[in-house]
Coordinates of C-alpha atoms and ligand atoms in Angstrom, one line a residue:
X1 CA 3.8 19.9 -19.4
X2 CA 7.3 18.6 -18.3
X3 CA 9.0 15.8 -19.6
X4 CA 11.6 12.7 -19.4
X5 CA 14.3 14.8 -21.2
X6 CA 13.2 18.0 -19.5
X7 CA 14.2 16.4 -16.2
X8 CA 17.1 14.4 -17.6
X9 CA 18.7 17.7 -18.6
X10 CA 17.6 19.3 -15.7
X11 CA 20.8 18.6 -13.8
X12 CA 24.4 17.5 -15.0
X13 CA 24.2 14.2 -13.9
X14 CA 27.8 12.9 -13.1
X15 CA 26.7 9.4 -13.7
X16 CA 24.5 7.8 -15.9
X17 CA 20.8 8.5 -13.4
X18 CA 17.9 5.9 -12.9
X19 CA 14.7 6.8 -13.6
X20 CA 11.6 6.2 -10.8
X21 CA 7.9 6.9 -11.4
X22 CA 5.5 7.1 -8.1
X23 CA 1.9 7.7 -8.6
X24 CA -0.9 10.1 -7.1
X25 CA -3.6 8.1 -5.4
X26 CA -7.6 8.4 -5.3
X27 CA -9.4 7.3 -2.5
X28 CA -12.7 5.4 -3.3
X29 CA -14.2 5.1 0.5
X30 CA -12.7 5.0 3.7
X31 CA -11.9 8.7 5.0
X32 CA -9.9 9.8 7.5
X33 CA -10.1 6.4 9.2
X34 CA -6.5 5.3 8.3
X35 CA -5.0 6.3 11.7
X36 CA -7.8 4.1 13.3
X37 CA -7.5 1.7 12.1
X38 CA -10.0 1.5 9.4
X39 CA -10.6 0.0 6.5
X40 CA -9.7 1.8 2.8
X41 CA -9.9 1.7 -0.7
X42 CA -7.6 3.6 -2.6
X43 CA -6.4 3.3 -5.9
X44 CA -2.5 4.9 -7.7
X45 CA -3.6 6.7 -11.2
X46 CA -1.6 7.7 -13.5
X47 CA 0.1 11.1 -12.8
X48 CA 3.3 10.9 -11.1
X49 CA 6.3 12.1 -9.8
X50 CA 9.5 11.2 -12.0
X51 CA 13.1 10.9 -10.1
X52 CA 16.4 10.9 -11.6
X53 CA 19.2 9.7 -9.5
X54 CA 22.5 9.1 -9.5
X55 CA 25.7 8.8 -7.2
X56 CA 27.6 11.3 -6.8
X57 CA 31.2 11.4 -6.0
X58 CA 31.9 13.7 -3.5
X59 CA 29.5 13.2 0.0
X60 CA 27.0 16.0 -0.5
X61 CA 23.1 15.9 -2.0
X62 CA 22.6 18.1 -4.9
X63 CA 18.8 17.9 -5.6
X64 CA 16.7 20.0 -8.2
X65 CA 12.8 20.5 -8.7
X66 CA 11.8 20.9 -12.4
X67 CA 8.4 22.1 -11.6
X68 CA 9.7 25.3 -8.4
X69 CA 13.3 26.0 -11.0
X70 CA 14.9 25.7 -7.6
X71 CA 18.6 23.7 -6.7
X72 CA 18.9 23.0 -3.5
X73 CA 22.7 21.7 -2.2
X74 CA 23.2 20.2 1.3
X75 CA 26.4 18.6 3.3
X76 CA 23.9 17.8 6.5
X77 CA 20.6 16.5 5.7
X78 CA 19.0 16.5 9.5
X79 CA 17.3 19.9 9.7
X80 CA 14.1 21.3 8.2
X81 CA 15.2 23.3 4.7
X82 CA 13.1 26.3 3.6
X83 CA 11.3 24.3 0.6
X84 CA 9.1 22.9 1.5
X85 CA 9.6 20.1 -1.1
X86 CA 13.3 18.6 0.0
X87 CA 11.9 18.0 3.1
X88 CA 9.8 14.8 1.7
X89 CA 13.3 13.6 0.7
X90 CA 15.5 14.7 3.5
X91 CA 12.6 12.9 5.9
X92 CA 13.5 9.4 4.0
X93 CA 16.9 10.1 4.4
X94 CA 16.6 10.5 7.6
X95 CA 13.8 7.1 8.6
X96 CA 17.3 5.2 6.0
X97 CA 20.1 6.8 8.6
X98 CA 18.2 5.1 11.7
X99 CA 18.3 2.1 10.1
X100 CA 22.2 1.9 9.9
X101 CA 21.9 2.5 6.1
X102 CA 24.7 5.4 5.3
X103 CA 22.9 7.2 2.0
X104 CA 25.9 8.4 -0.5
X105 CA 26.2 11.3 -2.4
X106 CA 23.9 11.9 -4.3
X107 CA 22.2 13.9 -7.1
X108 CA 18.2 13.6 -7.4
X109 CA 16.1 15.5 -10.4
X110 CA 12.5 15.4 -9.5
X111 CA 9.4 16.9 -12.0
X112 CA 5.7 15.6 -12.1
X113 CA 2.2 15.2 -13.1
X114 CA 0.5 15.8 -9.7
X115 CA -1.1 18.7 -8.9
X116 CA 0.7 20.1 -5.8
X117 CA -2.1 20.2 -2.9
X118 CA -4.7 19.0 -4.6
X119 CA -5.7 16.2 -2.1
X120 CA -3.8 13.7 -4.2
X121 CA -0.9 13.0 -2.3
X122 CA 2.2 14.2 -4.4
X123 CA 4.2 14.4 -1.1
X124 CA 3.8 11.0 -0.1
X125 CA 4.3 10.1 -3.6
X126 CA 8.1 11.7 -3.6
X127 CA 8.5 10.4 0.1
X128 CA 7.8 6.4 -1.6
X129 CA 9.6 7.5 -4.6
X130 CA 12.5 8.5 -3.3
X131 CA 12.6 5.3 -0.4
X132 CA 12.2 2.7 -3.5
X133 CA 14.6 4.6 -5.9
X134 CA 17.3 4.6 -2.4
X135 CA 16.0 0.4 -1.6
X136 CA 17.3 0.3 -5.8
X137 CA 20.3 1.8 -6.1
X138 CA 21.9 0.8 -3.0
X139 CA 20.6 -2.9 -3.1
X140 CA 18.8 -3.2 0.0
X141 CA 15.7 -5.1 -1.5
X142 CA 13.6 -3.7 1.4
X143 CA 9.9 -5.2 0.8
X144 CA 7.2 -2.5 -0.8
X145 CA 5.3 -2.6 2.9
X146 CA 8.9 -1.2 4.5
X147 CA 9.1 1.6 2.1
X148 CA 5.7 2.4 2.8
X149 CA 6.6 2.4 6.1
X150 CA 9.5 4.6 6.2
X151 CA 7.9 6.7 4.2
X152 CA 4.8 7.5 6.5
X153 CA 7.9 8.1 9.5
X154 CA 9.3 10.6 7.5
X155 CA 6.0 12.6 7.0
X156 CA 5.3 11.6 10.3
X157 CA 8.3 12.7 12.2
X158 CA 10.3 15.1 9.6
X159 CA 7.8 16.5 8.4
X160 CA 5.0 17.2 11.3
X161 CA 1.6 16.1 9.2
X162 CA 0.7 13.0 11.0
X163 CA -1.0 11.0 9.1
X164 CA -1.9 7.6 8.2
X165 CA -0.5 4.7 6.0
X166 CA -3.2 4.4 3.2
X167 CA -1.1 6.7 0.7
X168 CA 2.6 5.7 1.1
X169 CA 0.5 2.0 1.5
X170 CA -1.0 2.4 -2.3
X171 CA 1.6 3.9 -3.9
X172 CA 3.9 1.0 -3.3
X173 CA 1.6 -0.9 -3.6
X174 CA -0.8 -0.2 -6.4
X175 CA -1.8 -2.0 -9.5
X176 CA -3.2 -1.3 -12.7
X177 CA -7.1 -1.2 -12.9
X178 CA -7.0 -2.7 -9.7
X179 CA -8.2 -0.7 -6.3
X180 CA -6.2 -1.8 -2.8
X181 CA -8.5 -3.0 0.0
X182 CA -6.6 -2.2 3.2
X183 CA -7.3 -3.0 6.7
X184 CA -5.1 -0.6 8.0
X185 CA -4.9 -2.4 11.6
X186 CA -3.2 -5.2 9.8
X187 CA -2.0 -4.3 6.8
X188 CA -3.4 -7.2 4.9
X189 CA -4.6 -6.0 1.3
X190 CA -6.4 -7.1 -1.0
X191 CA -7.2 -6.1 -4.9
X192 CA -10.3 -5.4 -6.0
X193 CA -11.7 -5.6 -9.7
X194 CA -13.2 -1.6 -10.4
X195 CA -15.6 -2.3 -13.1
X196 CA -17.8 0.2 -12.9
X197 CA -20.6 -0.7 -15.7
X198 CA -21.2 2.9 -18.0
X199 CA -19.6 4.9 -15.2
X200 CA -16.4 6.3 -14.8
X201 CA -14.6 8.5 -12.1
X202 CA -12.7 11.7 -13.0
X203 CA -11.6 14.3 -10.4
X204 CA -12.0 17.6 -10.1
X205 CA -9.7 20.1 -8.6
X206 CA -11.3 22.8 -6.4
X207 CA -8.0 24.8 -6.4
X208 CA -8.4 25.3 -2.9
X209 CA -5.5 24.8 -0.3
X210 CA -6.0 25.9 3.4
X211 CA -2.9 26.6 4.4
X212 CA -3.6 25.0 7.8
X213 CA -4.2 22.2 6.6
X214 CA -1.2 20.2 8.5
X215 CA -2.2 20.9 11.8
X216 CA -6.2 20.9 11.4
X217 CA -5.0 17.5 9.9
X218 CA -3.4 16.4 13.3
X219 CA -6.3 18.4 15.4
X220 CA -8.8 16.0 14.3
X221 CA -6.3 13.0 15.4
X222 CA -5.6 14.0 18.4
X223 CA -10.0 14.8 18.4
X224 CA -10.3 10.4 17.8
X225 CA -7.2 9.6 20.4
X226 CA -9.5 11.8 23.4
X227 CA -12.6 9.7 21.9
X228 CA -10.8 6.3 22.3
X229 CA -9.6 7.4 25.7
X230 CA -13.4 8.2 26.9
X231 CA -14.4 4.6 25.3
X232 CA -12.0 2.8 26.9
X233 CA -13.5 3.5 30.3
X234 CA -16.5 1.7 29.3
X235 CA -14.9 -0.4 26.8
X236 CA -11.7 -1.2 28.2
X237 CA -11.0 -3.9 25.8
X238 CA -11.1 -1.9 22.5
X239 CA -8.2 -1.5 20.0
X240 CA -9.1 1.2 18.5
X241 CA -11.8 3.4 17.3
X242 CA -12.8 1.7 14.4
X243 CA -13.5 -1.3 16.0
X244 CA -16.3 0.3 17.5
X245 CA -19.8 -1.5 16.9
X246 CA -21.9 0.4 14.5
X247 CA -24.7 -0.4 16.4
X248 CA -23.5 1.3 19.4
X249 CA -25.5 3.6 20.9
X250 CA -23.2 6.8 21.1
X251 CA -25.0 8.8 23.6
X252 CA -23.8 5.9 26.2
X253 CA -20.5 6.8 25.5
X254 CA -19.7 10.2 27.6
X255 CA -18.6 12.3 24.6
X256 CA -19.3 16.0 24.1
X257 CA -20.7 16.6 21.1
X258 CA -17.6 17.7 19.2
X259 CA -16.1 13.8 19.8
X260 CA -19.7 12.5 19.5
X261 CA -19.6 13.8 15.7
X262 CA -16.1 12.6 15.4
X263 CA -17.0 9.6 16.7
X264 CA -20.7 9.0 14.1
X265 CA -18.7 10.0 11.3
X266 CA -15.9 6.9 12.0
X267 CA -18.6 4.6 12.8
X268 CA -20.8 5.8 9.3
X269 CA -17.8 5.5 7.6
X270 CA -17.2 2.3 8.7
X271 CA -20.8 0.9 7.6
X272 CA -20.4 2.9 3.8
X273 CA -17.2 0.8 3.3
X274 CA -19.0 -2.3 3.3
X275 CA -21.8 -1.0 1.4
X276 CA -19.6 0.5 -1.3
X277 CA -17.5 -2.8 -1.3
X278 CA -20.8 -4.3 -1.3
X279 CA -22.1 -2.4 -4.7
X280 CA -18.4 -2.4 -6.1
X281 CA -18.7 -6.1 -6.4
X282 CA -22.4 -6.9 -7.3
X283 CA -22.2 -4.0 -10.2
X284 CA -24.3 -1.4 -8.7
X285 CA -22.1 1.9 -9.8
X286 CA -25.6 4.2 -9.1
X287 CA -25.7 3.2 -5.1
X288 CA -22.2 3.3 -5.2
X289 CA -22.6 6.8 -5.9
X290 CA -25.2 7.7 -3.1
X291 CA -22.3 6.3 -0.4
X292 CA -19.8 9.0 -1.7
X293 CA -22.0 11.9 -2.1
X294 CA -23.2 10.4 1.8
X295 CA -19.4 10.3 2.5
X296 CA -19.2 13.9 1.6
X297 CA -22.0 14.7 4.2
X298 CA -20.0 13.2 6.8
X299 CA -16.8 14.4 6.1
X300 CA -18.5 17.9 5.7
X301 CA -21.4 18.1 8.9
X302 CA -19.4 15.7 10.8
X303 CA -15.5 15.4 10.7
X304 CA -15.3 19.2 9.3
X305 CA -12.6 18.6 7.6
X306 CA -14.4 20.2 3.9
X307 CA -15.1 23.7 2.9
X308 CA -17.4 26.1 1.2
X309 CA -15.7 25.7 -2.3
X310 CA -15.7 21.7 -1.8
X311 CA -19.3 21.6 -0.6
X312 CA -20.5 24.2 -3.0
X313 CA -19.1 21.9 -6.2
X314 CA -20.7 18.5 -4.9
X315 CA -23.9 20.2 -4.8
X316 CA -23.6 21.1 -7.8
X317 CA -22.4 17.6 -8.7
X318 CA -25.5 16.1 -7.2
X319 CA -27.8 19.0 -8.6
X320 CA -26.9 17.9 -11.9
X321 CA -27.6 14.5 -10.8
X322 CA -24.3 13.7 -11.3
X323 CA -23.8 9.6 -9.7
X324 CA -21.8 10.1 -6.8
X325 CA -18.7 12.7 -5.9
X326 CA -17.3 13.4 -2.4
X327 CA -14.0 15.2 -1.3
X328 CA -11.1 12.8 -1.2
X329 CA -7.7 13.0 1.1
X330 CA -7.0 15.1 4.3
X331 CA -9.7 17.5 3.2
X332 CA -10.2 21.7 3.6
X333 CA -9.6 21.5 -0.1
X334 CA -8.3 19.9 -2.9
X335 CA -10.0 17.8 -5.6
X336 CA -13.8 16.2 -5.5
X337 CA -13.8 12.7 -6.8
X338 CA -17.0 12.5 -10.0
X339 CA -18.6 9.0 -10.7
X340 CA -20.4 10.0 -13.6
X341 CA -22.1 8.3 -16.4
X342 CA -18.8 7.9 -19.5
X343 CA -20.5 10.6 -22.4
X344 CA -21.3 13.0 -19.1
X345 CA -18.1 14.4 -18.9
X346 CA -18.1 17.2 -21.4
X347 CA -21.3 18.6 -20.0
X348 CA -21.1 18.8 -16.6
X349 CA -17.7 19.8 -16.8
X350 CA -18.7 22.9 -18.4
X351 CA -21.9 23.7 -16.3
X352 CA -19.3 23.1 -13.3
X353 CA -16.7 25.5 -14.2
X354 CA -18.8 28.3 -15.4
X355 CA -21.3 28.4 -11.9
X356 CA -17.3 27.6 -9.9
X357 CA -16.0 30.1 -11.7
X358 CA -18.7 33.2 -11.0
X359 CA -19.2 31.9 -7.6
X360 CA -15.7 31.9 -6.5
X361 CA -13.5 33.7 -9.3
X362 CA -11.8 30.4 -9.7
X363 CA -10.9 28.3 -12.9
X364 CA -11.7 24.7 -11.9
X365 CA -9.0 22.0 -13.1
X366 CA -10.2 18.5 -14.7
X367 CA -8.4 14.8 -14.5
X368 CA -9.9 12.1 -16.3
X369 CA -7.6 9.4 -15.5
X370 CA -6.3 5.4 -15.6
X371 CA -5.7 3.1 -12.6
X372 CA -2.0 1.9 -12.7
X373 CA 0.9 0.6 -11.2
X374 CA 2.6 1.3 -8.2
X375 CA 6.3 2.8 -7.7
X376 CA 9.0 1.7 -10.0
X377 CA 11.1 1.5 -11.8
X378 CA 11.5 2.9 -16.0
X379 CA 14.7 2.5 -18.1
X380 CA 16.8 5.8 -19.4
X381 CA 17.2 5.5 -23.0
X382 CA 17.4 9.6 -23.5
X383 CA 20.1 10.8 -21.6
X384 CA 23.3 11.6 -22.6
X385 CA 26.8 13.1 -20.9
X386 CA 26.3 17.0 -21.0
Ligands
GLA1 C1 -4.3 11.8 3.9 C2 -3.4 11.1 4.5 C3 -3.9 9.9 4.5 C4 -5.1 9.8 5.4 C5 -6.4 10.9 5.4 C6 -8.1 10.9 4.7 O1 -4.7 12.0 2.4 O2 -2.3 11.1 4.1 O3 -3.1 9.3 6.4 O4 -5.8 9.7 7.1 O5 -5.9 12.0 5.0 O6 -8.2 9.8 4.3

């Protein structure tokens, strides 16, 4: 594990750096609906991207990743870089420039504890962290919502992943001990206290990452756009797919089988989100768990964004009578969010690790976490100029 002092020593900073930390996110319910105007219930957790940043006297940009042991020096940031991690930073720079904000020379070192490609949004965490850091060091006073929107645009346009707003928004606005209920059609939100009684959440990283994740994700988004066009033939005033009534008979909509499955997931998730909020409010984690399993089945069978390893894992958990589990994030690998009785973790993790290993020869990672605050600055106390 890398420490803040490793981060501060990783570049010969010309000036005292400032330090920002930007969290990872989970999502309790509302999956693959944030680009359709849906409700989502994510939260930020205590796995972080750490960013040390300092002005540099020349007009150039020096980036260092502690995790990848790579340094990249650029005099121009308009082009995609061969180092993928750099593009999340450049994308944000480009969005600031589009707003007429000049980016001065900078030294930026990055480290962190978020596993990459695990569906915990390490990319959005970096983008939001950079946007927030720039706003602070350039004294721009951007709102957290503006920073989230800039970070989303960086991902959509520079990186090319047509993600929704959920990840960037919660990373910018997350709050300790609360989930954030976000209406992605208006960006109105409220904090929801997470009281799970005698249960707890934890994460299992399947360690599976499918290369085509971004393109498969973009395909799903396109399919939903096609479905909306078709449905509008019957309901011309429909503003987005999520506004369709959950009682709508999908056979009346002239959709192909594939599009019907996609829409069925979206409407099912709408109903499950209502239910999940009700069960959270009324302190019924057992019922919430059922909703999580249903959401997973829908993501796997109707939206088709799971994979055999994740499905195997969720089935194992179900067979062990764990209260609830489902894939989270974009899918095609990554983490499973588990809702389990407090005290079960050791037994379940041992059991699941062994079965998964003998099936796939892959060693699972487990993450226990706390719900933590969104992006923020922390004080630098350990820096010694070299
Ligand atoms: C990824 C995207 C989000 C969201 C989720 C699925 O994490 O970045 O915008 O669409 O997938 O809910």
